[in-house]
Tab-separated table of C-alpha atoms in Angstrom:
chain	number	residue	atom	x	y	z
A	95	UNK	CA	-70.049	43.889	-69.880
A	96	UNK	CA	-69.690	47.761	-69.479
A	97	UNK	CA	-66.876	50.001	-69.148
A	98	UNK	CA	-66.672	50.569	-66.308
A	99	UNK	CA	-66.312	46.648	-65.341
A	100	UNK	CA	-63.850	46.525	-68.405
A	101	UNK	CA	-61.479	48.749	-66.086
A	102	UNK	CA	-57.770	48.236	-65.546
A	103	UNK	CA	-58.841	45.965	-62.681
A	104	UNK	CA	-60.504	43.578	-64.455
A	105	UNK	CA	-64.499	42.450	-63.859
A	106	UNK	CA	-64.060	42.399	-59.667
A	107	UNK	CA	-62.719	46.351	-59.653
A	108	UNK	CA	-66.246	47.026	-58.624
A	109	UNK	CA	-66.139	44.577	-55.893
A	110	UNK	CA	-63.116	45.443	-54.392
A	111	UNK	CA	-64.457	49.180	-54.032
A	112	UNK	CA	-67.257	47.738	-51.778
A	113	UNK	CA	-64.722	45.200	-49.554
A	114	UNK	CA	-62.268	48.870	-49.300
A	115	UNK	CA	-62.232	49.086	-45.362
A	116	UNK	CA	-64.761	51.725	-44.267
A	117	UNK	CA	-63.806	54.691	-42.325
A	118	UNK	CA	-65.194	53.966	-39.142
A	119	UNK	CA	-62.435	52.122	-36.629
A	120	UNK	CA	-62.973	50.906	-33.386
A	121	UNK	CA	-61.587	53.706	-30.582
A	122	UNK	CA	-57.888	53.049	-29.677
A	123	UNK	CA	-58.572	51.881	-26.184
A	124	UNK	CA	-60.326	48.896	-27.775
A	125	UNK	CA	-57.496	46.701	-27.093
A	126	UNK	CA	-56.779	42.980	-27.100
A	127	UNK	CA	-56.441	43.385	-22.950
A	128	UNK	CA	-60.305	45.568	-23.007
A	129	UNK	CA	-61.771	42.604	-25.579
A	130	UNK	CA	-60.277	39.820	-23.571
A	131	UNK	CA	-59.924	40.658	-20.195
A	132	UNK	CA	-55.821	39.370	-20.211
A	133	UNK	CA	-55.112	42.149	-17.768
A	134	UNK	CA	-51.411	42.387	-15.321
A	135	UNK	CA	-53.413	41.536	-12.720
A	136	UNK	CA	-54.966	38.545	-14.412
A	137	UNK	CA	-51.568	37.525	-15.326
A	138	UNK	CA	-50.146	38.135	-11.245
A	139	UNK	CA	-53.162	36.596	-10.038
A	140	UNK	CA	-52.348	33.117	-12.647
A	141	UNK	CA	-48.664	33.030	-11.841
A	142	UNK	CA	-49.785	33.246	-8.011
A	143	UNK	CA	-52.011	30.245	-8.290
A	144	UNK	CA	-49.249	28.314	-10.745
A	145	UNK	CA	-46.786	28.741	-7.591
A	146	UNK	CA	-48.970	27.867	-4.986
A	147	UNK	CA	-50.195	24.714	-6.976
A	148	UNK	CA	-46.292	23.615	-7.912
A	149	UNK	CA	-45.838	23.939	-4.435
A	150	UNK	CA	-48.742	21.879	-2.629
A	151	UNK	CA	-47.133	19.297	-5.330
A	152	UNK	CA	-43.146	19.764	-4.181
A	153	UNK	CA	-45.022	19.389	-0.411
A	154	UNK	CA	-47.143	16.427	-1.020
A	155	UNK	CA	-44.693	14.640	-2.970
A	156	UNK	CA	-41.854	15.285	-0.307
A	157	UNK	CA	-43.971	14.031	2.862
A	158	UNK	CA	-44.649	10.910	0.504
A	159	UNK	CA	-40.894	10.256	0.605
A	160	UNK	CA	-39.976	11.016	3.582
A	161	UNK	CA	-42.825	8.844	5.084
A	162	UNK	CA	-41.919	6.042	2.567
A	163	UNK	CA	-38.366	6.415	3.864
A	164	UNK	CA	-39.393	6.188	7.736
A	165	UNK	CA	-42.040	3.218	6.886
A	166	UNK	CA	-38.738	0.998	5.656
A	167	UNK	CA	-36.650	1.616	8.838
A	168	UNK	CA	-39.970	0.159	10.945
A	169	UNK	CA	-39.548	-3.292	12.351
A	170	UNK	CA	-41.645	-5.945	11.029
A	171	UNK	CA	-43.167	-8.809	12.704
A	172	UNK	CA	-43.440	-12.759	11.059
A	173	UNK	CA	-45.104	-15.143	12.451
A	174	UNK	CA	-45.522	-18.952	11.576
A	175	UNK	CA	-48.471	-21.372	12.997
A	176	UNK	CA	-46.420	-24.324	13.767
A	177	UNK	CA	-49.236	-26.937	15.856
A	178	UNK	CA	-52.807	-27.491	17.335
A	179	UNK	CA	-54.172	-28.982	19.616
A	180	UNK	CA	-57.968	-29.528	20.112
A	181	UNK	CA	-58.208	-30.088	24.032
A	182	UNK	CA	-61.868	-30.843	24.071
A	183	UNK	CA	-64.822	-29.162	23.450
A	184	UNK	CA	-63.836	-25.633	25.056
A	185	UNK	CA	-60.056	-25.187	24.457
A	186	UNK	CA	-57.774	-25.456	21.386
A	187	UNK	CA	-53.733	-25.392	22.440
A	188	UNK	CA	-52.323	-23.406	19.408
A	189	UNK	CA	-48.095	-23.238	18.963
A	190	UNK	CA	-46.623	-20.483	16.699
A	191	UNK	CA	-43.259	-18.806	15.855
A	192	UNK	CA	-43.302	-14.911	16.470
A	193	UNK	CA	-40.114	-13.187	14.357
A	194	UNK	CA	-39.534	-9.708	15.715
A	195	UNK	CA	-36.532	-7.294	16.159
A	196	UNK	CA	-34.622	-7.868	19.382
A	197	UNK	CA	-35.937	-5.588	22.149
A	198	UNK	CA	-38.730	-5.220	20.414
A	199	UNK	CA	-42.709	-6.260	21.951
A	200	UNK	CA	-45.194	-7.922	20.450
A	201	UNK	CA	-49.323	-8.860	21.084
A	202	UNK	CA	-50.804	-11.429	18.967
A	203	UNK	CA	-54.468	-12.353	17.936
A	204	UNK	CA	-54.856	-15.739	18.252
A	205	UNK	CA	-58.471	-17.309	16.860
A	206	UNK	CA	-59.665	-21.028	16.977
A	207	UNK	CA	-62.016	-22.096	14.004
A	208	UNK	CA	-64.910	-24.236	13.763
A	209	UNK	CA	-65.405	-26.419	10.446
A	210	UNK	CA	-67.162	-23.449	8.553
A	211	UNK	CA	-64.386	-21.350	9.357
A	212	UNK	CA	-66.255	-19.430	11.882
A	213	UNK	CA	-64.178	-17.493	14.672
A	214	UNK	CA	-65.366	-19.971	18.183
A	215	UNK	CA	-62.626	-18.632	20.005
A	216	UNK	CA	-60.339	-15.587	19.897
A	217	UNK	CA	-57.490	-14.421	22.517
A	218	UNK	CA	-54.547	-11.820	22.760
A	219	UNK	CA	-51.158	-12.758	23.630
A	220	UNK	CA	-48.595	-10.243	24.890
A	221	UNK	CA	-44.770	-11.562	23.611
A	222	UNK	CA	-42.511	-9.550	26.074
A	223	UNK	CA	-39.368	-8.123	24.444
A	224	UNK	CA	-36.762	-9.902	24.395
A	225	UNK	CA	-33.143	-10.653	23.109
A	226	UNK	CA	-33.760	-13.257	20.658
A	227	UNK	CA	-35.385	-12.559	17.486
A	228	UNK	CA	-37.214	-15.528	17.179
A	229	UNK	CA	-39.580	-16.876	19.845
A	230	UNK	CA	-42.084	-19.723	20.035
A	231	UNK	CA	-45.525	-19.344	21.981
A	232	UNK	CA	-48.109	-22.012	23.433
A	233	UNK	CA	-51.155	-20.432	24.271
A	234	UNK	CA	-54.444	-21.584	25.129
A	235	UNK	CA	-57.668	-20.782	23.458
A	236	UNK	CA	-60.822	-21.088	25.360
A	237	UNK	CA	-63.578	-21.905	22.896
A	238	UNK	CA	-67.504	-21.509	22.658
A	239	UNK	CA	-68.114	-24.433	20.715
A	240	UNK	CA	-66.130	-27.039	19.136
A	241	UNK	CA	-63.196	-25.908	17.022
A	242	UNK	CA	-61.191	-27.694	14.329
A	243	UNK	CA	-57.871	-25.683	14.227
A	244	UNK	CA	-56.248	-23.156	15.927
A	245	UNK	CA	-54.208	-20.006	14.504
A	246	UNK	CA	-52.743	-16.790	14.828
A	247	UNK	CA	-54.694	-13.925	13.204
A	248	UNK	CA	-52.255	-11.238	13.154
A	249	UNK	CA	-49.347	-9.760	15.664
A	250	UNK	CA	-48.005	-5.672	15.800
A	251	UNK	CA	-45.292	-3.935	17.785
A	252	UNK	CA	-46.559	-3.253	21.223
């Protein structure tokens, strides 16, 4: 070893002289904002969009409950297939229960089936309102074939 690596520093003094920042900085405008682009506009423009986004959320989420609340005060309709009756070959007699709010009217789709199930006959029945909830119906169904059973599809609120 020479001298000059014997120094008070020790054997990295000569090193250290070469990892000594150099003279030559970057320009004082060369901020984190200029390298980055994080600008007060930038930051308006994200806050904006953060607002506008927590609100199409406070919006969507509020017409969820309000329609969730409305959907519950609906009246609902039940039916119940109580009895059949295959006429002949061109008419089933079905019987069913329709359960409804007073007041309230109803049209039913009422099918006859074949033995693979297959829709041979299909009618609409209009249930005028009335004052009792529950209500039994006899309808006919005319048929296109011969049917095996006779049912109601589905009912609404007329």
């Amino acid at each position: 070893m020479s001298e000059d690596e014997q120094s008070e520093d020790g054997p990295f003094a000569a090193s250290s002289e070469a990892l000594a920042p150099s003279s030559t900085r970057a320009p004082a405008s060369d901020t984190r904002a200029d390298r980055y682009g994080s600008t007060r506009k930038g930051r308006r423009t994200g806050r904006v969009i953060a607002l506008a986004f927590g609100a199409a959320v406070v919006v969507v989420i509020g017409s969820w409950v309000v329609w969730a609340g409305l959907d519950g005060a609906r009246s609902t309709v039940n039916t119940q297939d109580k009895a059949h009756t295959v006429v002949d070959d061109r008419r089933v007699d079905v019987t069913f229960v329709v359960g409804r709010d007073p007041g309230a009217a109803v049209t039913c789709a009422v099918e006859a089936q074949n033995e693979a199930h297959a829709v041979v006959g299909w009618k609409l029945v209009d249930v005028p309102a009335s004052k009792q909830r529950d209500e039994q119906i006899t309808t006919t169904v005319l048929t296109t074939e011969g049917a095996v059973t006779g049912l109601v599809d589905s009912c609404w609120l007329t």
